PDB file of C-alpha atoms and ligand atoms in Angstrom:
ATOM      1  CA  UNK A   1     -17.731   6.422  18.445  1.00  0.00           C
ATOM      2  CA  UNK A   2     -15.898   6.003  15.223  1.00  0.00           C
ATOM      3  CA  UNK A   3     -16.712   7.735  12.002  1.00  0.00           C
ATOM      4  CA  UNK A   4     -15.508   5.199   9.506  1.00  0.00           C
ATOM      5  CA  UNK A   5     -15.674   5.811   5.806  1.00  0.00           C
ATOM      6  CA  UNK A   6     -16.358   2.272   4.671  1.00  0.00           C
ATOM      7  CA  UNK A   7     -20.076   2.192   5.371  1.00  0.00           C
ATOM      8  CA  UNK A   8     -20.739   5.659   4.080  1.00  0.00           C
ATOM      9  CA  UNK A   9     -18.832   5.062   0.913  1.00  0.00           C
ATOM     10  CA  UNK A  10     -20.586   1.769   0.305  1.00  0.00           C
ATOM     11  CA  UNK A  11     -17.273   0.191  -0.659  1.00  0.00           C
ATOM     12  CA  UNK A  12     -16.933  -3.433   0.350  1.00  0.00           C
ATOM     13  CA  UNK A  13     -13.237  -4.098   0.340  1.00  0.00           C
ATOM     14  CA  UNK A  14     -11.976  -7.590  -0.185  1.00  0.00           C
ATOM     15  CA  UNK A  15      -8.649  -7.626   1.566  1.00  0.00           C
ATOM     16  CA  UNK A  16      -5.471  -8.874   0.037  1.00  0.00           C
ATOM     17  CA  UNK A  17      -5.217 -12.578  -0.590  1.00  0.00           C
ATOM     18  CA  UNK A  18      -3.519 -14.829  -3.049  1.00  0.00           C
ATOM     19  CA  UNK A  19      -5.010 -15.543  -6.417  1.00  0.00           C
ATOM     20  CA  UNK A  20      -7.435 -18.433  -6.154  1.00  0.00           C
ATOM     21  CA  UNK A  21      -8.571 -17.630  -2.641  1.00  0.00           C
ATOM     22  CA  UNK A  22     -12.309 -18.425  -2.528  1.00  0.00           C
ATOM     23  CA  UNK A  23     -13.030 -15.367  -0.429  1.00  0.00           C
ATOM     24  CA  UNK A  24     -11.545 -13.166  -3.075  1.00  0.00           C
ATOM     25  CA  UNK A  25     -12.832 -15.009  -6.099  1.00  0.00           C
ATOM     26  CA  UNK A  26     -16.411 -15.033  -4.837  1.00  0.00           C
ATOM     27  CA  UNK A  27     -16.704 -11.331  -4.168  1.00  0.00           C
ATOM     28  CA  UNK A  28     -17.904  -8.971  -6.858  1.00  0.00           C
ATOM     29  CA  UNK A  29     -15.644  -6.094  -7.731  1.00  0.00           C
ATOM     30  CA  UNK A  30     -16.715  -3.142  -5.584  1.00  0.00           C
ATOM     31  CA  UNK A  31     -18.153  -0.121  -7.266  1.00  0.00           C
ATOM     32  CA  UNK A  32     -16.342   3.173  -6.874  1.00  0.00           C
ATOM     33  CA  UNK A  33     -17.893   5.194  -4.050  1.00  0.00           C
ATOM     34  CA  UNK A  34     -20.464   7.800  -4.910  1.00  0.00           C
ATOM     35  CA  UNK A  35     -18.397  10.358  -3.044  1.00  0.00           C
ATOM     36  CA  UNK A  36     -15.368   9.878  -5.254  1.00  0.00           C
ATOM     37  CA  UNK A  37     -14.449  12.775  -7.461  1.00  0.00           C
ATOM     38  CA  UNK A  38     -15.175  12.375 -11.158  1.00  0.00           C
ATOM     39  CA  UNK A  39     -12.588  10.370 -12.993  1.00  0.00           C
ATOM     40  CA  UNK A  40     -10.027  12.360 -14.863  1.00  0.00           C
ATOM     41  CA  UNK A  41      -8.636  10.800 -18.004  1.00  0.00           C
ATOM     42  CA  UNK A  42      -5.195   9.469 -17.161  1.00  0.00           C
ATOM     43  CA  UNK A  43      -3.722  10.987 -20.294  1.00  0.00           C
ATOM     44  CA  UNK A  44      -4.578  14.529 -19.222  1.00  0.00           C
ATOM     45  CA  UNK A  45      -2.042  15.828 -16.703  1.00  0.00           C
ATOM     46  CA  UNK A  46      -3.171  18.313 -14.045  1.00  0.00           C
ATOM     47  CA  UNK A  47      -2.743  21.947 -14.968  1.00  0.00           C
ATOM     48  CA  UNK A  48       0.497  23.478 -13.772  1.00  0.00           C
ATOM     49  CA  UNK A  49      -0.494  26.671 -11.918  1.00  0.00           C
ATOM     50  CA  UNK A  50       2.992  28.117 -12.326  1.00  0.00           C
ATOM     51  CA  UNK A  51       3.028  27.795 -16.072  1.00  0.00           C
ATOM     52  CA  UNK A  52       0.853  30.810 -16.845  1.00  0.00           C
ATOM     53  CA  UNK A  53       2.954  33.015 -14.530  1.00  0.00           C
ATOM     54  CA  UNK A  54       6.054  32.619 -16.609  1.00  0.00           C
ATOM     55  CA  UNK A  55       6.713  35.631 -18.849  1.00  0.00           C
ATOM     56  CA  UNK A  56       8.005  33.406 -21.575  1.00  0.00           C
ATOM     57  CA  UNK A  57       7.671  29.664 -21.810  1.00  0.00           C
ATOM     58  CA  UNK A  58      10.806  27.683 -21.190  1.00  0.00           C
ATOM     59  CA  UNK A  59      12.175  26.293 -24.417  1.00  0.00           C
ATOM     60  CA  UNK A  60      11.276  22.689 -25.004  1.00  0.00           C
ATOM     61  CA  UNK A  61      14.419  20.595 -25.166  1.00  0.00           C
ATOM     62  CA  UNK A  62      14.873  18.561 -28.288  1.00  0.00           C
ATOM     63  CA  UNK A  63      13.545  15.062 -28.032  1.00  0.00           C
ATOM     64  CA  UNK A  64      16.995  13.588 -28.398  1.00  0.00           C
ATOM     65  CA  UNK A  65      18.111  15.170 -25.095  1.00  0.00           C
ATOM     66  CA  UNK A  66      15.300  13.625 -23.035  1.00  0.00           C
ATOM     67  CA  UNK A  67      16.647  10.835 -20.844  1.00  0.00           C
ATOM     68  CA  UNK A  68      15.380   7.547 -22.179  1.00  0.00           C
ATOM     69  CA  UNK A  69      16.290   5.409 -19.145  1.00  0.00           C
ATOM     70  CA  UNK A  70      13.957   7.169 -16.676  1.00  0.00           C
ATOM     71  CA  UNK A  71      11.228   4.520 -16.750  1.00  0.00           C
ATOM     72  CA  UNK A  72      11.614   1.502 -14.532  1.00  0.00           C
ATOM     73  CA  UNK A  73      11.963  -1.739 -16.428  1.00  0.00           C
ATOM     74  CA  UNK A  74       8.900  -3.949 -15.902  1.00  0.00           C
ATOM     75  CA  UNK A  75       9.442  -6.681 -13.324  1.00  0.00           C
ATOM     76  CA  UNK A  76       8.230 -10.148 -14.188  1.00  0.00           C
ATOM     77  CA  UNK A  77       7.029 -10.477 -10.599  1.00  0.00           C
ATOM     78  CA  UNK A  78       6.627  -8.051  -7.687  1.00  0.00           C
ATOM     79  CA  UNK A  79       9.219  -7.919  -4.939  1.00  0.00           C
ATOM     80  CA  UNK A  80       8.367 -10.479  -2.279  1.00  0.00           C
ATOM     81  CA  UNK A  81      11.492 -10.519  -0.125  1.00  0.00           C
ATOM     82  CA  UNK A  82      13.575  -7.747   1.355  1.00  0.00           C
ATOM     83  CA  UNK A  83      16.840  -8.497  -0.446  1.00  0.00           C
ATOM     84  CA  UNK A  84      15.101  -8.005  -3.794  1.00  0.00           C
ATOM     85  CA  UNK A  85      14.539  -4.317  -3.067  1.00  0.00           C
ATOM     86  CA  UNK A  86      16.927  -3.457  -0.213  1.00  0.00           C
ATOM     87  CA  UNK A  87      20.106  -5.515  -0.638  1.00  0.00           C
ATOM     88  CA  UNK A  88      21.934  -3.241   1.801  1.00  0.00           C
ATOM     89  CA  UNK A  89      19.382  -3.747   4.596  1.00  0.00           C
ATOM     90  CA  UNK A  90      20.727  -5.202   7.850  1.00  0.00           C
ATOM     91  CA  UNK A  91      20.990  -8.993   7.859  1.00  0.00           C
ATOM     92  CA  UNK A  92      18.446  -9.160  10.685  1.00  0.00           C
ATOM     93  CA  UNK A  93      15.904  -6.889   8.980  1.00  0.00           C
ATOM     94  CA  UNK A  94      12.254  -7.687   8.447  1.00  0.00           C
ATOM     95  CA  UNK A  95       9.602  -5.459   6.843  1.00  0.00           C
ATOM     96  CA  UNK A  96       6.089  -5.019   8.194  1.00  0.00           C
ATOM     97  CA  UNK A  97       3.562  -3.915   5.565  1.00  0.00           C
ATOM     98  CA  UNK A  98       0.105  -2.739   6.613  1.00  0.00           C
ATOM     99  CA  UNK A  99      -2.593  -2.591   3.947  1.00  0.00           C
ATOM    100  CA  UNK A 100      -5.981  -1.117   3.062  1.00  0.00           C
ATOM    101  CA  UNK A 101      -5.957   2.029   5.188  1.00  0.00           C
ATOM    102  CA  UNK A 102      -5.751   4.706   6.191  1.00  0.00           C
ATOM    103  CA  UNK A 103      -8.547   3.911   8.601  1.00  0.00           C
ATOM    104  CA  UNK A 104      -9.502   6.613  11.076  1.00  0.00           C
ATOM    105  CA  UNK A 105     -10.056   4.046  13.844  1.00  0.00           C
ATOM    106  CA  UNK A 106      -7.396   1.369  13.421  1.00  0.00           C
ATOM    107  CA  UNK A 107      -4.523   3.273  11.793  1.00  0.00           C
ATOM    108  CA  UNK A 108      -3.963   5.560  14.814  1.00  0.00           C
ATOM    109  CA  UNK A 109      -3.907   2.481  17.044  1.00  0.00           C
ATOM    110  CA  UNK A 110      -1.271   0.867  14.859  1.00  0.00           C
ATOM    111  CA  UNK A 111       0.751   4.086  14.746  1.00  0.00           C
ATOM    112  CA  UNK A 112       0.684   4.285  18.536  1.00  0.00           C
ATOM    113  CA  UNK A 113       1.899   0.697  18.774  1.00  0.00           C
ATOM    114  CA  UNK A 114       4.710   1.220  16.283  1.00  0.00           C
ATOM    115  CA  UNK A 115       5.783   4.364  18.121  1.00  0.00           C
ATOM    116  CA  UNK A 116       5.812   2.544  21.456  1.00  0.00           C
ATOM    117  CA  UNK A 117       8.386   0.081  20.130  1.00  0.00           C
ATOM    118  CA  UNK A 118      10.264   2.538  17.912  1.00  0.00           C
ATOM    119  CA  UNK A 119       9.384   0.483  14.854  1.00  0.00           C
ATOM    120  CA  UNK A 120       8.906   1.739  11.321  1.00  0.00           C
ATOM    121  CA  UNK A 121       6.687   0.045   8.764  1.00  0.00           C
ATOM    122  CA  UNK A 122       5.207   0.451   5.301  1.00  0.00           C
ATOM    123  CA  UNK A 123       1.562   1.459   4.906  1.00  0.00           C
ATOM    124  CA  UNK A 124      -0.043   0.430   1.618  1.00  0.00           C
ATOM    125  CA  UNK A 125      -2.846   2.953   1.376  1.00  0.00           C
ATOM    126  CA  UNK A 126      -5.936   3.084  -0.836  1.00  0.00           C
ATOM    127  CA  UNK A 127      -6.460   6.308  -2.757  1.00  0.00           C
ATOM    128  CA  UNK A 128     -10.065   6.978  -1.775  1.00  0.00           C
ATOM    129  CA  UNK A 129      -9.212   6.642   1.898  1.00  0.00           C
ATOM    130  CA  UNK A 130      -6.070   8.719   1.513  1.00  0.00           C
ATOM    131  CA  UNK A 131      -8.266  11.411  -0.049  1.00  0.00           C
ATOM    132  CA  UNK A 132     -10.709  11.146   2.866  1.00  0.00           C
ATOM    133  CA  UNK A 133      -8.018  11.196   5.562  1.00  0.00           C
ATOM    134  CA  UNK A 134      -5.039  13.080   4.123  1.00  0.00           C
ATOM    135  CA  UNK A 135      -3.952  14.207   7.577  1.00  0.00           C
ATOM    136  CA  UNK A 136      -3.603  10.566   8.551  1.00  0.00           C
ATOM    137  CA  UNK A 137      -1.410   9.895   5.519  1.00  0.00           C
ATOM    138  CA  UNK A 138       0.733  12.900   6.482  1.00  0.00           C
ATOM    139  CA  UNK A 139       0.963  11.636  10.047  1.00  0.00           C
ATOM    140  CA  UNK A 140       2.112   8.205   8.850  1.00  0.00           C
ATOM    141  CA  UNK A 141       4.790   9.699   6.618  1.00  0.00           C
ATOM    142  CA  UNK A 142       5.930  12.217   9.225  1.00  0.00           C
ATOM    143  CA  UNK A 143       6.501   9.364  11.679  1.00  0.00           C
ATOM    144  CA  UNK A 144       9.060   7.919   9.274  1.00  0.00           C
ATOM    145  CA  UNK A 145       6.951   5.142   7.817  1.00  0.00           C
ATOM    146  CA  UNK A 146       6.834   4.498   4.092  1.00  0.00           C
ATOM    147  CA  UNK A 147       3.673   5.169   2.107  1.00  0.00           C
ATOM    148  CA  UNK A 148       3.013   2.582  -0.598  1.00  0.00           C
ATOM    149  CA  UNK A 149       0.385   3.126  -3.305  1.00  0.00           C
ATOM    150  CA  UNK A 150      -2.315   0.426  -3.096  1.00  0.00           C
ATOM    151  CA  UNK A 151      -4.629   1.515  -5.955  1.00  0.00           C
ATOM    152  CA  UNK A 152      -7.468   4.038  -5.957  1.00  0.00           C
ATOM    153  CA  UNK A 153     -10.467   1.839  -5.098  1.00  0.00           C
ATOM    154  CA  UNK A 154      -9.008  -1.648  -4.480  1.00  0.00           C
ATOM    155  CA  UNK A 155     -10.832  -3.149  -7.450  1.00  0.00           C
ATOM    156  CA  UNK A 156     -10.574  -6.940  -7.657  1.00  0.00           C
ATOM    157  CA  UNK A 157      -9.596  -8.986  -9.510  1.00  0.00           C
ATOM    158  CA  UNK A 158      -7.096  -6.252 -10.239  1.00  0.00           C
ATOM    159  CA  UNK A 159      -5.442  -8.191 -13.032  1.00  0.00           C
ATOM    160  CA  UNK A 160      -8.690  -8.284 -15.010  1.00  0.00           C
ATOM    161  CA  UNK A 161      -9.301  -4.557 -15.263  1.00  0.00           C
ATOM    162  CA  UNK A 162      -9.425  -2.884 -18.649  1.00  0.00           C
ATOM    163  CA  UNK A 163      -6.398  -0.852 -19.659  1.00  0.00           C
ATOM    164  CA  UNK A 164      -8.325   2.347 -18.969  1.00  0.00           C
ATOM    165  CA  UNK A 165      -9.460   1.308 -15.501  1.00  0.00           C
ATOM    166  CA  UNK A 166      -5.962   0.068 -14.668  1.00  0.00           C
ATOM    167  CA  UNK A 167      -4.520   3.441 -15.659  1.00  0.00           C
ATOM    168  CA  UNK A 168      -7.062   5.243 -13.470  1.00  0.00           C
ATOM    169  CA  UNK A 169      -6.360   3.004 -10.494  1.00  0.00           C
ATOM    170  CA  UNK A 170      -2.648   3.758 -10.763  1.00  0.00           C
ATOM    171  CA  UNK A 171      -2.678   7.430 -11.753  1.00  0.00           C
ATOM    172  CA  UNK A 172      -5.442   8.906  -9.589  1.00  0.00           C
ATOM    173  CA  UNK A 173      -3.791   8.304  -6.193  1.00  0.00           C
ATOM    174  CA  UNK A 174      -0.452   9.783  -7.253  1.00  0.00           C
ATOM    175  CA  UNK A 175      -1.271  13.492  -6.667  1.00  0.00           C
ATOM    176  CA  UNK A 176      -3.282  12.627  -3.533  1.00  0.00           C
ATOM    177  CA  UNK A 177      -0.332  10.819  -1.952  1.00  0.00           C
ATOM    178  CA  UNK A 178       2.200  13.365  -3.172  1.00  0.00           C
ATOM    179  CA  UNK A 179       0.185  16.224  -1.688  1.00  0.00           C
ATOM    180  CA  UNK A 180      -0.176  14.449   1.671  1.00  0.00           C
ATOM    181  CA  UNK A 181       3.448  13.362   1.987  1.00  0.00           C
ATOM    182  CA  UNK A 182       5.411  15.829  -0.121  1.00  0.00           C
ATOM    183  CA  UNK A 183       6.946  13.033  -2.133  1.00  0.00           C
ATOM    184  CA  UNK A 184       5.845  11.043  -5.123  1.00  0.00           C
ATOM    185  CA  UNK A 185       5.030   7.425  -4.214  1.00  0.00           C
ATOM    186  CA  UNK A 186       7.712   4.987  -5.313  1.00  0.00           C
ATOM    187  CA  UNK A 187       6.129   1.697  -4.286  1.00  0.00           C
ATOM    188  CA  UNK A 188       2.962  -0.023  -5.482  1.00  0.00           C
ATOM    189  CA  UNK A 189       1.128  -3.071  -4.188  1.00  0.00           C
ATOM    190  CA  UNK A 190      -1.695  -4.384  -6.391  1.00  0.00           C
ATOM    191  CA  UNK A 191      -4.904  -5.324  -4.545  1.00  0.00           C
ATOM    192  CA  UNK A 192      -4.949  -9.006  -3.740  1.00  0.00           C
ATOM    193  CA  UNK A 193      -1.371  -9.369  -4.919  1.00  0.00           C
ATOM    194  CA  UNK A 194      -2.843  -9.818  -8.402  1.00  0.00           C
ATOM    195  CA  UNK A 195      -0.309  -9.559 -11.182  1.00  0.00           C
ATOM    196  CA  UNK A 196      -0.156  -9.570 -14.977  1.00  0.00           C
ATOM    197  CA  UNK A 197       2.168  -8.336 -17.716  1.00  0.00           C
ATOM    198  CA  UNK A 198      -0.203  -5.396 -18.222  1.00  0.00           C
ATOM    199  CA  UNK A 199       0.056  -4.397 -14.549  1.00  0.00           C
ATOM    200  CA  UNK A 200       3.828  -4.802 -14.724  1.00  0.00           C
ATOM    201  CA  UNK A 201       4.022  -2.437 -17.689  1.00  0.00           C
ATOM    202  CA  UNK A 202       1.661   0.133 -16.172  1.00  0.00           C
ATOM    203  CA  UNK A 203       3.481   0.130 -12.839  1.00  0.00           C
ATOM    204  CA  UNK A 204       6.870   0.444 -14.505  1.00  0.00           C
ATOM    205  CA  UNK A 205       5.615   3.277 -16.717  1.00  0.00           C
ATOM    206  CA  UNK A 206       4.693   5.183 -13.532  1.00  0.00           C
ATOM    207  CA  UNK A 207       8.165   4.438 -12.140  1.00  0.00           C
ATOM    208  CA  UNK A 208       6.707   2.447  -9.260  1.00  0.00           C
ATOM    209  CA  UNK A 209       8.327  -0.644  -7.763  1.00  0.00           C
ATOM    210  CA  UNK A 210       5.768  -3.430  -7.233  1.00  0.00           C
ATOM    211  CA  UNK A 211       5.715  -4.983  -3.769  1.00  0.00           C
ATOM    212  CA  UNK A 212       4.425  -8.405  -2.777  1.00  0.00           C
ATOM    213  CA  UNK A 213       4.954 -10.259   0.507  1.00  0.00           C
ATOM    214  CA  UNK A 214       6.453 -13.476   1.842  1.00  0.00           C
ATOM    215  CA  UNK A 215       4.431 -13.902   5.048  1.00  0.00           C
ATOM    216  CA  UNK A 216       0.623 -13.716   4.872  1.00  0.00           C
ATOM    217  CA  UNK A 217      -1.222 -14.295   8.157  1.00  0.00           C
ATOM    218  CA  UNK A 218      -4.587 -13.849   6.413  1.00  0.00           C
ATOM    219  CA  UNK A 219      -5.549 -11.563   9.269  1.00  0.00           C
ATOM    220  CA  UNK A 220      -8.386 -10.110   7.183  1.00  0.00           C
ATOM    221  CA  UNK A 221     -10.268 -13.421   7.544  1.00  0.00           C
ATOM    222  CA  UNK A 222     -10.347 -12.687  11.287  1.00  0.00           C
ATOM    223  CA  UNK A 223      -9.084 -16.099  12.435  1.00  0.00           C
ATOM    224  CA  UNK A 224      -8.445 -14.794  15.959  1.00  0.00           C
ATOM    225  CA  UNK A 225      -5.457 -12.944  17.367  1.00  0.00           C
ATOM    226  CA  UNK A 226      -3.641 -16.119  18.534  1.00  0.00           C
ATOM    227  CA  UNK A 227      -3.717 -17.528  14.994  1.00  0.00           C
ATOM    228  CA  UNK A 228      -2.563 -14.231  13.489  1.00  0.00           C
ATOM    229  CA  UNK A 229       0.250 -14.110  16.038  1.00  0.00           C
ATOM    230  CA  UNK A 230       1.395 -17.655  15.240  1.00  0.00           C
ATOM    231  CA  UNK A 231       1.363 -16.990  11.509  1.00  0.00           C
ATOM    232  CA  UNK A 232       3.197 -13.663  11.771  1.00  0.00           C
ATOM    233  CA  UNK A 233       5.822 -15.110  14.101  1.00  0.00           C
ATOM    234  CA  UNK A 234       6.863 -17.396  11.239  1.00  0.00           C
ATOM    235  CA  UNK A 235       8.702 -14.328   9.953  1.00  0.00           C
ATOM    236  CA  UNK A 236      12.476 -14.453   9.880  1.00  0.00           C
ATOM    237  CA  UNK A 237      15.118 -12.083   8.557  1.00  0.00           C
ATOM    238  CA  UNK A 238      14.409 -10.950   5.020  1.00  0.00           C
ATOM    239  CA  UNK A 239      10.665 -11.499   5.125  1.00  0.00           C
ATOM    240  CA  UNK A 240       8.072  -8.962   4.035  1.00  0.00           C
ATOM    241  CA  UNK A 241       5.088  -9.469   6.340  1.00  0.00           C
ATOM    242  CA  UNK A 242       1.533  -8.570   5.336  1.00  0.00           C
ATOM    243  CA  UNK A 243      -1.278  -7.412   7.610  1.00  0.00           C
ATOM    244  CA  UNK A 244      -4.171  -4.941   7.459  1.00  0.00           C
ATOM    245  CA  UNK A 245      -5.272  -1.804   9.278  1.00  0.00           C
ATOM    246  CA  UNK A 246      -8.251  -1.085   7.011  1.00  0.00           C
ATOM    247  CA  UNK A 247     -11.063  -2.683   5.047  1.00  0.00           C
ATOM    248  CA  UNK A 248     -12.997  -4.054   8.021  1.00  0.00           C
ATOM    249  CA  UNK A 249     -12.734  -4.911  11.705  1.00  0.00           C
ATOM    250  CA  UNK A 250      -8.983  -5.066  12.326  1.00  0.00           C
ATOM    251  CA  UNK A 251      -9.102  -5.311  16.110  1.00  0.00           C
ATOM    252  CA  UNK A 252      -7.627  -8.817  15.947  1.00  0.00           C
ATOM    253  CA  UNK A 253      -4.708  -7.548  13.883  1.00  0.00           C
ATOM    254  CA  UNK A 254      -4.036  -4.654  16.244  1.00  0.00           C
ATOM    255  CA  UNK A 255      -4.054  -7.033  19.212  1.00  0.00           C
ATOM    256  CA  UNK A 256      -1.759  -9.439  17.383  1.00  0.00           C
ATOM    257  CA  UNK A 257       0.726  -6.696  16.527  1.00  0.00           C
ATOM    258  CA  UNK A 258       0.963  -5.900  20.236  1.00  0.00           C
ATOM    259  CA  UNK A 259       2.562  -9.319  20.679  1.00  0.00           C
ATOM    260  CA  UNK A 260       4.248  -9.871  17.321  1.00  0.00           C
ATOM    261  CA  UNK A 261       6.315  -6.684  17.287  1.00  0.00           C
ATOM    262  CA  UNK A 262       7.968  -7.074  20.711  1.00  0.00           C
ATOM    263  CA  UNK A 263       8.473 -10.813  20.148  1.00  0.00           C
ATOM    264  CA  UNK A 264      10.279 -10.306  16.840  1.00  0.00           C
ATOM    265  CA  UNK A 265      12.367  -7.553  18.445  1.00  0.00           C
ATOM    266  CA  UNK A 266      13.276  -9.926  21.287  1.00  0.00           C
ATOM    267  CA  UNK A 267      14.388 -12.438  18.663  1.00  0.00           C
ATOM    268  CA  UNK A 268      16.932  -9.902  17.456  1.00  0.00           C
ATOM    269  CA  UNK A 269      15.102  -8.779  14.332  1.00  0.00           C
ATOM    270  CA  UNK A 270      14.938  -5.126  13.329  1.00  0.00           C
ATOM    271  CA  UNK A 271      12.061  -3.559  11.384  1.00  0.00           C
ATOM    272  CA  UNK A 272      12.772  -1.496   8.282  1.00  0.00           C
ATOM    273  CA  UNK A 273      10.357   0.579   6.198  1.00  0.00           C
ATOM    274  CA  UNK A 274      10.575  -0.424   2.548  1.00  0.00           C
ATOM    275  CA  UNK A 275      12.650   1.852   0.372  1.00  0.00           C
ATOM    276  CA  UNK A 276      13.956   1.738  -3.168  1.00  0.00           C
ATOM    277  CA  UNK A 277      16.931   3.917  -2.307  1.00  0.00           C
TER     278      UNK A 277
HETATM  279 ZN1   ZN B   1      -5.382  -4.660  -0.085  1.00  0.00          ZN
END
């Protein structure tokens, strides 16, 4: 028996889809779960426990010496193909991105499948679920997959949030993901692929690279594994492929991946986890 979080948290996730999709447009924005920790203002950084242990505070460098080129320049659009983020990737590379987890039932099944074929992917995880299953986030990262930040609560439409809510959605998962993986997240995928100049600025200010996709099988609509397989097998070298391991019943997706991964490997493609390095 599974012990999923979705029902308990009362969070109805609308999976990723393009702007204008009726399924996405019709759904109300989900409320944050009652179990979520109180919101912390984004402008207040967490206390540094080492600071009070210092006998004397380190001198503050003059403002002029602070690097000014540390922030990522806002992108007009998120990355949607591999060569836009990994120009040195092999010519036969394709990226598999798996959204809306971690899910304590489906994510381990996907991890097992990826391990069977020696394939690495990118998991776009939601903050509240990462907080609920941090050991699963650690397990994903330790297996060599990339963790991508996919907002705190998957609010949609994401590009219509207030500036304050947008800041919370981006800032709150950062320490959760960093604690679980040991590294600060570098990639961000907005829920629903929604985009706006405000999101671009907020993401760049957090030094995150925004990630889109080029192949969308719409697996979250549960069209049946054969349809998901057909749509995912449209992928060729350079594509970033979307699918989901959380946010609902993903058994069709898991079954589809069992065919899609070995078929793409047989076609001579190689899977790469997304990286900005
Ligand atoms: Zn999503």
